[in-house]
Short mmCIF file of C-alpha atoms in Angstrom, two decimals:
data_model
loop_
_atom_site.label_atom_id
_atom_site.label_comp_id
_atom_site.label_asym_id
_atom_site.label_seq_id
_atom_site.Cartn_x
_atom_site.Cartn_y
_atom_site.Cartn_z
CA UNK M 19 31.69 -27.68 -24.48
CA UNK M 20 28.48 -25.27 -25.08
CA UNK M 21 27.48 -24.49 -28.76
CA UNK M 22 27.61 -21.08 -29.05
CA UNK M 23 23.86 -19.18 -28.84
CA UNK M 24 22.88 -18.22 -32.68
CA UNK M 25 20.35 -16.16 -33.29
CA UNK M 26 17.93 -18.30 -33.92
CA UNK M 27 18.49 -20.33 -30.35
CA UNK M 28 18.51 -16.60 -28.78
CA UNK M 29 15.18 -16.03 -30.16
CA UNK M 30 13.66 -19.74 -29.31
CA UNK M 31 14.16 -18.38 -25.58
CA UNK M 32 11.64 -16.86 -23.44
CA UNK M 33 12.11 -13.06 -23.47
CA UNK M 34 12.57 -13.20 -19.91
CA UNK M 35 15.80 -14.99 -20.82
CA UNK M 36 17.20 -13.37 -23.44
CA UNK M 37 19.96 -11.15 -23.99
CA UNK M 38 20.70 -7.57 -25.17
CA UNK M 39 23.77 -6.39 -27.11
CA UNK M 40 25.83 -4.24 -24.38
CA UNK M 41 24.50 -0.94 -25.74
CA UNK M 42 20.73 -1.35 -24.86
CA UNK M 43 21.56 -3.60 -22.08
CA UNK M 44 22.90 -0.83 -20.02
CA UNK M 45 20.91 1.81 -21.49
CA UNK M 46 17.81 -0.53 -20.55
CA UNK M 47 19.23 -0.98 -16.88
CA UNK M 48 19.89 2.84 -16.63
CA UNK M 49 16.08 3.53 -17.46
CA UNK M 50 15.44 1.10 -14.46
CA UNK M 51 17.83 2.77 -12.25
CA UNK M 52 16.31 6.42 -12.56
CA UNK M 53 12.76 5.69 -12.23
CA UNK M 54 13.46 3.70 -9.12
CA UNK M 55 16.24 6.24 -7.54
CA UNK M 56 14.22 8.29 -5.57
CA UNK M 57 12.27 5.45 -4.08
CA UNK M 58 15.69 4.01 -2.94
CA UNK M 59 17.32 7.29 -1.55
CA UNK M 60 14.17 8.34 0.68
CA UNK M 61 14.28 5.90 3.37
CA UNK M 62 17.92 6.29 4.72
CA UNK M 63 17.41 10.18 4.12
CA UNK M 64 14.45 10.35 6.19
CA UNK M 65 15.51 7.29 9.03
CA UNK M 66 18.66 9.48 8.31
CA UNK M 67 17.18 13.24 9.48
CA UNK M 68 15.03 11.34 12.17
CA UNK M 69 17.64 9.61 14.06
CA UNK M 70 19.55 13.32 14.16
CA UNK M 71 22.38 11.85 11.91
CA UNK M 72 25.13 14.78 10.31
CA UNK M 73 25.32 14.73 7.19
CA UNK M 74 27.68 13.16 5.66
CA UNK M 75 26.69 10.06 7.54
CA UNK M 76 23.38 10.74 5.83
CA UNK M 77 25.05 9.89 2.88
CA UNK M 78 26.80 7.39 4.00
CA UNK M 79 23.43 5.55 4.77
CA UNK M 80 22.22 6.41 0.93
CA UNK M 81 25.13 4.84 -0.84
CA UNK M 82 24.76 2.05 1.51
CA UNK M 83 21.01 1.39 0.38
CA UNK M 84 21.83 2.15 -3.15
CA UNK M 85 24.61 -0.90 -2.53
CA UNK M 86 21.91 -3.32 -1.06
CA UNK M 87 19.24 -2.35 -3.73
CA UNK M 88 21.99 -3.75 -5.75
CA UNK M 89 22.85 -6.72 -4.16
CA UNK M 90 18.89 -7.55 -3.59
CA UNK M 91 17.92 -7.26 -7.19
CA UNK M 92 20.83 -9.56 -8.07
CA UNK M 93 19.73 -11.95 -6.22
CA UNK M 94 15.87 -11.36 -7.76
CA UNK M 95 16.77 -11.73 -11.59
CA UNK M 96 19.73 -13.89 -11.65
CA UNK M 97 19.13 -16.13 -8.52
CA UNK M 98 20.83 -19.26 -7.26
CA UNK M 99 19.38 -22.68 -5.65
CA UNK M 100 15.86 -21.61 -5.03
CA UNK M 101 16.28 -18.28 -4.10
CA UNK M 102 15.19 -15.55 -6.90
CA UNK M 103 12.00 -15.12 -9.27
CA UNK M 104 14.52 -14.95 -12.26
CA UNK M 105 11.94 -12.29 -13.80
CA UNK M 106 13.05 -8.91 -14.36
CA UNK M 107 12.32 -7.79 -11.26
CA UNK M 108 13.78 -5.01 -8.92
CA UNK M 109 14.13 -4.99 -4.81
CA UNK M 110 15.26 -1.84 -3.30
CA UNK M 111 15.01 -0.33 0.27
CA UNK M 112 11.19 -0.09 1.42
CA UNK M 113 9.62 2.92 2.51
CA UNK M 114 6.75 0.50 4.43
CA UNK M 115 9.52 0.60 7.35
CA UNK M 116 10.01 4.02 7.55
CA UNK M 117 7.52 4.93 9.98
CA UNK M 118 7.95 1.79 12.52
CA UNK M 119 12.13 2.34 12.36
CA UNK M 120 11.60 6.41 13.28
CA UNK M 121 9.28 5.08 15.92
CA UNK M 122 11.65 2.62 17.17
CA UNK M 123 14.42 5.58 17.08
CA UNK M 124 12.37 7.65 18.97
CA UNK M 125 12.15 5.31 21.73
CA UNK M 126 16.07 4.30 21.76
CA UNK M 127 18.94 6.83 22.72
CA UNK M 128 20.88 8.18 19.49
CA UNK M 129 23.35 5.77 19.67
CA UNK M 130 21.11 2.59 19.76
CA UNK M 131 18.96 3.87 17.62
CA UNK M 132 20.46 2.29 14.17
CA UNK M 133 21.68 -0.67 16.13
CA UNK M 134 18.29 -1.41 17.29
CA UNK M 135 16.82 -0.64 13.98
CA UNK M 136 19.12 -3.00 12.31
CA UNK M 137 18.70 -6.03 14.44
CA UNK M 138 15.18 -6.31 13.85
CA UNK M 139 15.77 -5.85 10.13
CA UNK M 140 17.53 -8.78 10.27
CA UNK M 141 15.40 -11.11 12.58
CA UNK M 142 12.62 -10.04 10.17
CA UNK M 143 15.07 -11.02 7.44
CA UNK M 144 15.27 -14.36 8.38
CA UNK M 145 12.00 -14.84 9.32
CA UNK M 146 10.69 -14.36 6.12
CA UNK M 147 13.27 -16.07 4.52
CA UNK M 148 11.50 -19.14 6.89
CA UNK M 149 8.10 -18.37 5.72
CA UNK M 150 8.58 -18.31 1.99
CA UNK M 151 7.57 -21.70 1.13
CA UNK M 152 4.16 -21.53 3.29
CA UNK M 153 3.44 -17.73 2.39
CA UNK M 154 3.39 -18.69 -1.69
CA UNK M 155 0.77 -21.24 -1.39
CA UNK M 156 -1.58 -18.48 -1.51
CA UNK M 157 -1.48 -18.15 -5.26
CA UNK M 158 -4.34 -19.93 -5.61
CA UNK M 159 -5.83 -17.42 -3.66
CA UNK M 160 -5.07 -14.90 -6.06
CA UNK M 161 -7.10 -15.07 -9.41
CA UNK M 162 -7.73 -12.22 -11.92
CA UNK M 163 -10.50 -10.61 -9.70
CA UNK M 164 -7.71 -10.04 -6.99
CA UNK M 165 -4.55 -9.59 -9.31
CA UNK M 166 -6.77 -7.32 -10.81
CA UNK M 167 -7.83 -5.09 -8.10
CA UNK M 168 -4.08 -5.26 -6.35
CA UNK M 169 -2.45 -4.25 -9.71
CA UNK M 170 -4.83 -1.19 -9.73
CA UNK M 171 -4.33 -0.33 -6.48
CA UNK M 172 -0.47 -0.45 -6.21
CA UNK M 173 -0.66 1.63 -9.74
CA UNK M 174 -3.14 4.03 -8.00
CA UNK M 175 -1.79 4.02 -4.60
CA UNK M 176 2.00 4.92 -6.20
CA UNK M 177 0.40 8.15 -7.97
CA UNK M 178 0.49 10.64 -5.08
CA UNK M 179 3.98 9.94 -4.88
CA UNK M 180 4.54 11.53 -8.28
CA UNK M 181 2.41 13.82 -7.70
CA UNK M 182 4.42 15.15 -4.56
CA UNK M 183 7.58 14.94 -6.30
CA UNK M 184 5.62 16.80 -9.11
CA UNK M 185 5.35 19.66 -6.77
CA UNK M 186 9.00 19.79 -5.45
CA UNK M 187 9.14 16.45 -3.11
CA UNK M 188 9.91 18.37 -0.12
CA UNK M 189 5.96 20.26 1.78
CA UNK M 190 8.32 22.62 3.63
CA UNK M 191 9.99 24.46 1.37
CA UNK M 192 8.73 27.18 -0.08
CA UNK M 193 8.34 26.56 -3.52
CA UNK M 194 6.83 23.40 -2.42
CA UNK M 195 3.76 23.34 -5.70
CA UNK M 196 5.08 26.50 -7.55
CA UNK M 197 4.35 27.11 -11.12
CA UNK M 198 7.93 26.36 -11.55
CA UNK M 199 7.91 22.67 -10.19
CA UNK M 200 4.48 22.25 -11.46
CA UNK M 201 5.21 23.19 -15.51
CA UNK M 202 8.98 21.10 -15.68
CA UNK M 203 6.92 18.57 -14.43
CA UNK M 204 4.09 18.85 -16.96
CA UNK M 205 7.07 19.29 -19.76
CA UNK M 206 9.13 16.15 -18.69
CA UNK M 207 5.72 14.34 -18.95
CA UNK M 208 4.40 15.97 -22.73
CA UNK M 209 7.72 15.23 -23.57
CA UNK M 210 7.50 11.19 -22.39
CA UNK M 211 4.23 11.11 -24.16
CA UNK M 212 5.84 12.30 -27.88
CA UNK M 213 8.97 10.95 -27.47
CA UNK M 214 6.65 7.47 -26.93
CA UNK M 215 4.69 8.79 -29.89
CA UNK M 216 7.69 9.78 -32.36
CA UNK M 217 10.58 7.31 -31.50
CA UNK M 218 10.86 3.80 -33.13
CA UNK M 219 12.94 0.33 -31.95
CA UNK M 220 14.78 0.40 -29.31
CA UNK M 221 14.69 4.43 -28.78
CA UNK M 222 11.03 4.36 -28.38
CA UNK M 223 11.84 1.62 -25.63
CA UNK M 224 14.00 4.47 -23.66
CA UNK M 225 11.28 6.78 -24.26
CA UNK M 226 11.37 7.02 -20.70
CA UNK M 227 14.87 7.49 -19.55
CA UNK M 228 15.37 10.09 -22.50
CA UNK M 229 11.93 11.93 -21.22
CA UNK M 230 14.63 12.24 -17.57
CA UNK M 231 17.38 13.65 -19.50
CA UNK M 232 15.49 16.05 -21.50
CA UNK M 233 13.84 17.19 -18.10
CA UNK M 234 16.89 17.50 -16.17
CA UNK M 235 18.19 19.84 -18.92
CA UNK M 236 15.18 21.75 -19.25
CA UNK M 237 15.65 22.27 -15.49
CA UNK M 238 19.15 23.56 -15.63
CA UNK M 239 18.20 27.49 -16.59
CA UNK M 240 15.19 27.17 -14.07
CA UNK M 241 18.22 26.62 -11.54
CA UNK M 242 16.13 23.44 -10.79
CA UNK M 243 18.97 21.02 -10.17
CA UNK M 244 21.02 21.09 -7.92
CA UNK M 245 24.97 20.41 -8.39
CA UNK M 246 26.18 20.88 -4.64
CA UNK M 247 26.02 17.18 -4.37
CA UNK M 248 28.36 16.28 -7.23
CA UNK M 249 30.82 18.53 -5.91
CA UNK M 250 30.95 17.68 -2.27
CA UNK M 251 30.45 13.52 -3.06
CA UNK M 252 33.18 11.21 -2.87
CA UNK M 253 34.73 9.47 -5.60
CA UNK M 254 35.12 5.89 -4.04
CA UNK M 255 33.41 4.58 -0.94
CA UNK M 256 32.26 1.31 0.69
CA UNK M 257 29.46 0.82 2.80
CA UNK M 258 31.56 -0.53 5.89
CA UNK M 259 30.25 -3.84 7.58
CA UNK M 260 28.16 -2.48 11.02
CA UNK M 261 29.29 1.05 10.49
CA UNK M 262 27.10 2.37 12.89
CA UNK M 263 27.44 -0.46 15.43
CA UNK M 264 26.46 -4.27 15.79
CA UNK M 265 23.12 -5.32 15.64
CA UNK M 266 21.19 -4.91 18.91
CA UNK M 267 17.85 -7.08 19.79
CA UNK M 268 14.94 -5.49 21.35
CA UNK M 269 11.58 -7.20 21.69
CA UNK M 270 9.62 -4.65 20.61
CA UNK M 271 11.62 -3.43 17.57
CA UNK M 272 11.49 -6.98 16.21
CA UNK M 273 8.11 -7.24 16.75
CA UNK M 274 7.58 -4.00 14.77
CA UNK M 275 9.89 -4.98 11.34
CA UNK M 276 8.39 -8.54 11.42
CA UNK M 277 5.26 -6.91 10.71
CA UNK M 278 6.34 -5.03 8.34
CA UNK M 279 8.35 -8.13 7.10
CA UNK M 280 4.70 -9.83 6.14
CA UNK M 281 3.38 -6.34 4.65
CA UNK M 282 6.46 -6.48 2.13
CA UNK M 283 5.69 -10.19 1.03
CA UNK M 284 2.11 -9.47 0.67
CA UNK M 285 2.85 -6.53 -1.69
CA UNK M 286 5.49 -8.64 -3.15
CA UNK M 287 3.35 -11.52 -3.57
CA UNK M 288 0.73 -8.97 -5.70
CA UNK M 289 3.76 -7.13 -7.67
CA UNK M 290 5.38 -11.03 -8.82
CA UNK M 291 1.93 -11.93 -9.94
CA UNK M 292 1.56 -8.87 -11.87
CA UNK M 293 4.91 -8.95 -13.50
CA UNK M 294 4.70 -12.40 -14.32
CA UNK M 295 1.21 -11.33 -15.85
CA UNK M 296 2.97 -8.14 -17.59
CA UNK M 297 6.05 -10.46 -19.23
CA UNK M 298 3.95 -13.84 -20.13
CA UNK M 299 5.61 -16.22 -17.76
CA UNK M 300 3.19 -16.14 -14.84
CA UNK M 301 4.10 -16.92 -11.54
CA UNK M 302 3.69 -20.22 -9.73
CA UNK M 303 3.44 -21.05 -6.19
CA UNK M 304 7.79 -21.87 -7.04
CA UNK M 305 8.45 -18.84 -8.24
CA UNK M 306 6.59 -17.36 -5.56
CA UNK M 307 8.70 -18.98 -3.13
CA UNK M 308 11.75 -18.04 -4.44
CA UNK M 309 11.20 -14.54 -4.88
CA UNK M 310 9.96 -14.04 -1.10
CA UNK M 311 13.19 -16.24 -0.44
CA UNK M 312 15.21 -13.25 -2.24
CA UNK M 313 13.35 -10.80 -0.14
CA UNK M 314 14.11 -12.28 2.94
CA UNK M 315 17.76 -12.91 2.22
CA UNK M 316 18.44 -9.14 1.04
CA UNK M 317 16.36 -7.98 4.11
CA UNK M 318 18.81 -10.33 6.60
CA UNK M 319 21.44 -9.13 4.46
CA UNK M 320 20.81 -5.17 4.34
CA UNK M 321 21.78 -4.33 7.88
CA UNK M 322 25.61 -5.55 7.38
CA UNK M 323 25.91 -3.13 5.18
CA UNK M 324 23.94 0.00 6.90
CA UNK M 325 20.58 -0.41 5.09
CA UNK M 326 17.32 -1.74 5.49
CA UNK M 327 14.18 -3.66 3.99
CA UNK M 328 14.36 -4.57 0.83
CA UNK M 329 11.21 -5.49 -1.25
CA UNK M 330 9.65 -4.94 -4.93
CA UNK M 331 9.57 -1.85 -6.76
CA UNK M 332 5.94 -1.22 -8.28
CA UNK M 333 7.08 1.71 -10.43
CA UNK M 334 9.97 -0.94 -12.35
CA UNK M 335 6.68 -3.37 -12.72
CA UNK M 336 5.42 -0.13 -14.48
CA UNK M 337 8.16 0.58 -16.56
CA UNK M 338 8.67 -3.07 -17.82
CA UNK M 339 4.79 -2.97 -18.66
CA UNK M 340 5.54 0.39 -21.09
CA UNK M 341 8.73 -0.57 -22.38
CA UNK M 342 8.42 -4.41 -23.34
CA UNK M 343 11.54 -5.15 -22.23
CA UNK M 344 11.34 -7.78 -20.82
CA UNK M 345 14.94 -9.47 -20.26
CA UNK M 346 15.53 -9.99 -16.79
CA UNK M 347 19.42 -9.62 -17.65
CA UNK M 348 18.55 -5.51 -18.46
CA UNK M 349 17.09 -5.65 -14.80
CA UNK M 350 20.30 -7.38 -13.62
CA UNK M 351 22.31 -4.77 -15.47
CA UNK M 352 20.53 -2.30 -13.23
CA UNK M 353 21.49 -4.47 -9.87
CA UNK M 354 25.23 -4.09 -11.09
CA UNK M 355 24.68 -0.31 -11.90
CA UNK M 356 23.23 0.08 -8.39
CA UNK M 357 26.02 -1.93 -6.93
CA UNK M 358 28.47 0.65 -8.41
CA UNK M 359 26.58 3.41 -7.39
CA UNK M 360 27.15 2.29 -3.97
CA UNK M 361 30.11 2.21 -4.41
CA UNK M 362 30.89 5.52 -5.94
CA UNK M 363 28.98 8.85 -3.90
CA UNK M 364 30.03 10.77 -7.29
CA UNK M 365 28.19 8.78 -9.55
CA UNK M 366 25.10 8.32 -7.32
CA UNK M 367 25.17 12.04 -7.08
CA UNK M 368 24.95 12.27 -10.84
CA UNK M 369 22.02 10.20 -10.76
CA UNK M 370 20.63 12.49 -7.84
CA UNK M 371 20.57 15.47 -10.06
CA UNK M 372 17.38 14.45 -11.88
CA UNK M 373 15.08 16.67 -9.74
CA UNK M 374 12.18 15.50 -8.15
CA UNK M 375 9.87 17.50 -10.29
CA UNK M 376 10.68 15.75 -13.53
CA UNK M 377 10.61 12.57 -11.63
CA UNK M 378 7.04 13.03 -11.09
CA UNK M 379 5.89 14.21 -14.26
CA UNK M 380 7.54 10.98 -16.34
CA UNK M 381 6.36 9.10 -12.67
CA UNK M 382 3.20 9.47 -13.83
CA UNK M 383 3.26 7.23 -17.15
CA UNK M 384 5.36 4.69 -14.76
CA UNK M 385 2.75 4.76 -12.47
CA UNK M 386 -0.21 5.34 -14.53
CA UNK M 387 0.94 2.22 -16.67
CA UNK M 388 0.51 -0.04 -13.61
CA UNK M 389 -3.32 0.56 -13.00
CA UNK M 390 -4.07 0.32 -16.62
CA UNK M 391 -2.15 -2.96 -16.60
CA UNK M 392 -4.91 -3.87 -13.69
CA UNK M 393 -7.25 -2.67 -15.67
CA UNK M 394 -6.39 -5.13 -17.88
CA UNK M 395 -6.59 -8.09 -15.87
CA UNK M 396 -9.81 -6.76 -14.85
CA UNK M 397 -10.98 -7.24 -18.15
CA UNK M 398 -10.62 -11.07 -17.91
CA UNK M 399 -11.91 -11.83 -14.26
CA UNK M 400 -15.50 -12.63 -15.47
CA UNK M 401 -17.40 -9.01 -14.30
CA UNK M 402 -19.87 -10.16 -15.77
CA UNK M 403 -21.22 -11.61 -12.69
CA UNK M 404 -22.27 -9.45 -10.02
CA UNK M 405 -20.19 -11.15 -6.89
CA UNK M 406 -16.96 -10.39 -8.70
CA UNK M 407 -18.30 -6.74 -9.28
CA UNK M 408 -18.87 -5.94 -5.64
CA UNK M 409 -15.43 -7.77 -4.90
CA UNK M 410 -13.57 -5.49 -6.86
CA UNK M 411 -15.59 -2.15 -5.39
CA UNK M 412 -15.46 -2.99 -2.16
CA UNK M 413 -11.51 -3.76 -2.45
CA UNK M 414 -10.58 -0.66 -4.10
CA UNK M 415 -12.64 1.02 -1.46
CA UNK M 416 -10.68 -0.12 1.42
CA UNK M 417 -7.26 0.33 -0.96
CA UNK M 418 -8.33 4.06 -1.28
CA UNK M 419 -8.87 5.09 2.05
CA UNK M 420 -5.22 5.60 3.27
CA UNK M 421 -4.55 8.15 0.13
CA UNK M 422 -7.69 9.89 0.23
CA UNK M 423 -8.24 10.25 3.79
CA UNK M 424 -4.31 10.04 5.57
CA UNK M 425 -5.95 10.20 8.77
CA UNK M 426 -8.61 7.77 9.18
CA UNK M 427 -7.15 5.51 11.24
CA UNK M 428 -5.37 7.66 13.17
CA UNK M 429 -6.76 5.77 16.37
CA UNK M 430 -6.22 2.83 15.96
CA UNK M 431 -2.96 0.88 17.57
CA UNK M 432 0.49 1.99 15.76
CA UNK M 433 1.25 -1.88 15.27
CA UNK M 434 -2.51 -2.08 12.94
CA UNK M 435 -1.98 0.72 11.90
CA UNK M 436 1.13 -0.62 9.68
CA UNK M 437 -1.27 -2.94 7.65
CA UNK M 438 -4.14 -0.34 7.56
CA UNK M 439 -1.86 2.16 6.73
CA UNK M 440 -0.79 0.61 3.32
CA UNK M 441 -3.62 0.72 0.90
CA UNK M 442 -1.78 -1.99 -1.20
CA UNK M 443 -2.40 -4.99 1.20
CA UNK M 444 -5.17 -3.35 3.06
CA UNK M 445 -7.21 -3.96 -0.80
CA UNK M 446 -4.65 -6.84 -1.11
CA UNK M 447 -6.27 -8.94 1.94
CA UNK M 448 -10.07 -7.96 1.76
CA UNK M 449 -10.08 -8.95 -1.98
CA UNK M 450 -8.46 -12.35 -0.77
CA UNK M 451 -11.58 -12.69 1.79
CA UNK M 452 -13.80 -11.41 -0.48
CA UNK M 453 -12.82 -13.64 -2.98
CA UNK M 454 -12.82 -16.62 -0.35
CA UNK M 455 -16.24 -15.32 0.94
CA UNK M 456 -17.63 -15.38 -2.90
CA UNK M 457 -16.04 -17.71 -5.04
CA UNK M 458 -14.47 -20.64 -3.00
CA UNK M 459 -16.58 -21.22 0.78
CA UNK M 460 -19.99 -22.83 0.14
CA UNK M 461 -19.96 -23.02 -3.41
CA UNK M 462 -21.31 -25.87 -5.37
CA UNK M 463 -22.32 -24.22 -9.16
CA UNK M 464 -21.62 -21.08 -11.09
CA UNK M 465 -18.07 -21.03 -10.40
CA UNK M 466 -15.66 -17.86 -11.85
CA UNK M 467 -14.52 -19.20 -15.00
CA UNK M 468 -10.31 -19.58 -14.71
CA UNK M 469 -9.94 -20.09 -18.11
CA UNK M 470 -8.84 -16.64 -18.16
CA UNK M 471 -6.42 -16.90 -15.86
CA UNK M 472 -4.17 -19.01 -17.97
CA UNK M 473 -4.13 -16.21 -20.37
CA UNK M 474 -1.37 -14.14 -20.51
CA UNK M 475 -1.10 -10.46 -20.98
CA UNK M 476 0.36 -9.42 -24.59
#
């Protein structure tokens, strides 16, 4: 029989592997759920409008990512055999598909459309499921000159999304940037920012989730929020197997998502490293491995239930980085919550009703946590020498391009264009050359010191 864990063996443990009483467990996991909501809704609701879908089947697809999400980050924080980082670490539905899937819709009729979509999901599934062992071996590749500059970028790259939300989420509408969206979103984040300041223990931990409540209400008498969802949402549902149709195989389409496939475990290859940076347990080429495995597996496994890629969530790296909480079994928590969410429209509707505008102004702290965080490891990857300096600019150069100028590559071929597109492994990949170029081909003295790179971030 098991001894029972005291206190005092509860504490021995990592803090990746410890507990929480039930209370701050859930309300923990809740504060994961809402700053990641958004990020899991917009896929299926965009795929969703693009493919021509009604809408309840619209919704249909949302619960069914929101199911998935679930499922995936299960499989991330608790794990089994040698699948799952067991770090607190969350895997939703990826918006780097969005724009190959509506191009893959465009070219199929409306009925093939999701079928096509979804059999290429899950070839690209499998194959990185395949390539997980050879794909972590780049760690070594991946010192604090690179972790660095990626952590930066994916904080940086991840700030125009709050910003849009700031101003409404949706460029059509009319109020799209009004003084309305604009000022509950600088409230929801001056509130964040006391509530951080004021709050002690474990209520200064859900600084965050508290900064989405108080926003929410200060929205109601703006008529802000919107309740139409709540009302129309059913109370049970269950993301039928294949809803849409059984997976169809198309060349091309596979092509596409296995592309995208390698985008989502190069960005999940930076946003491991930086978590395991962030929590003090950093990553091997093992748990490496069996964190891409997890991708893969909840990618092969997101089409039998209607949804789509799954892959890390840079904002929850952010958010475990402010909090401290670092218990993969809050994360876990979350999994379940989304799990339930899926299957219950009315509760995922509740969840809906924070509106966009607070999420960006309390996105901003989530986000803006994550580039200070690469600051950070920055600070250790010897600057002091000039090679590492021109590594870094030239990396963040290339990472900046797709957010400051949207167009730039406008002619190059769409399939390119998916890497180039993403400013998180464009930097990712030319500060592994760079790196390569500087520090590892033809070198015989002055090597970057790598002491630092043992060191963990406190």
């Amino acid at each position: 029989m098991d001894e029972p864990q005291t206190p005092a063996r509860e504490a021995a443990r990592h803090p990746v592997d410890q507990t929480l009483p039930p209370v701050r467990l859930i309300g923990a996991g809740l504060q994961h759920v809402a700053a990641m909501y958004a990020g899991v809704v917009a896929p299926p609701l965009v795929v969703g409008i693009g493919v021509g879908l009604p809408t309840a089947d619209i919704a249909f697809l949302m619960s069914a990512s929101l199911f998935a999400s679930g499922i995936a980050t299960l499989l991330q924080t608790l794990g089994f055999w040698n699948i799952g980082s067991r770090l607190p670490f969350v895997n939703g539905v990826s918006f780097a598909g969005v724009a190959p899937m509506l191009a893959i819709a465009k070219a199929q009729s409306p009925e093939d459309a999701l079928p096509v979509i979804y059999g290429a999901v899950l070839v690209a599934g499998v194959l990185g499921f395949l390539l997980a062992p050879w794909f972590c071996k780049l760690v070594r590749f991946f010192p604090p000159v690179v972790t660095g500059t990626v952590i930066t970028l994916i904080g940086v790259s991840l700030l125009p999304v709050a910003f849009n939300w700031a101003q409404g989420g949706n460029r059509k509408a009319d109020d799209y940037g009004s003084l309305t969206h604009i000022g509950l979103a600088a409230a929801s984040l001056l509130i964040t920012v006391v509530l951080r300041r004021v709050l002690r223990g474990f209520l200064k931990q859900l600084s965050i989730l508290l900064g989405l409540i108080a926003g929410t209400l200060l929205s109601l008498p703006l008529g802000v929020a919107d309740f139409s969802g709540v009302t129309d949402a059913d109370l049970v549902g269950f993301p039928t197997p294949f809803h849409f149709g059984a997976p169809q195989f198309t060349a091309a389409a596979i092509i596409s998502m296995c592309i995208v496939m390698l985008v989502i475990m190069t960005e999940s290859t930076a946003d491991v490293l930086a978590l395991g940076e962030i929590v003090g347990r950093p990553a091997d080429e093992r748990t490496l491995a069996a964190a891409l495995r997890a991708d893969g597996l909840g990618t092969a496994l997101s089409p039998f239930f209607n949804a789509f890629a799954a892959s890390a969530f840079a904002q929850n790296v952010g958010l475990v980085a402010l909090t401290r909480i670092r218990s993969r079994f809050v994360v876990a928590a979350a999994g379940g919550i989304l799990v339930l969410l899926g299957l219950c429209p009315m509760l995922a509707s509740l969840v809906a009703l924070i509106p966009q505008p607070v999420l960006g102004g309390v996105g901003i702290t989530l986000f803006g946590t994550i580039a200070a965080s690469g600051v950070q490891t920055l600070s250790r990857a010897s600057l002091e020498h000039g090679d590492n300096v021109l590594v870094v600019a030239v990396s963040l150069g290339a990472g900046i391009i797709p957010m400051a100028a949207p167009d730039f590559y406008h002619a190059f071929p769409e399939g390119l264009r998916i890497i180039l597109d993403s400013g998180i492994s464009t930097g990712c990949v030319v500060a592994v050359l760079l790196n390569l170029a500087f520090n590892h081909l033809g070198r015989t003295s002055d090597p970057e010191p790598t002491e630092a790179a043992a060191q963990p971030v406190h």
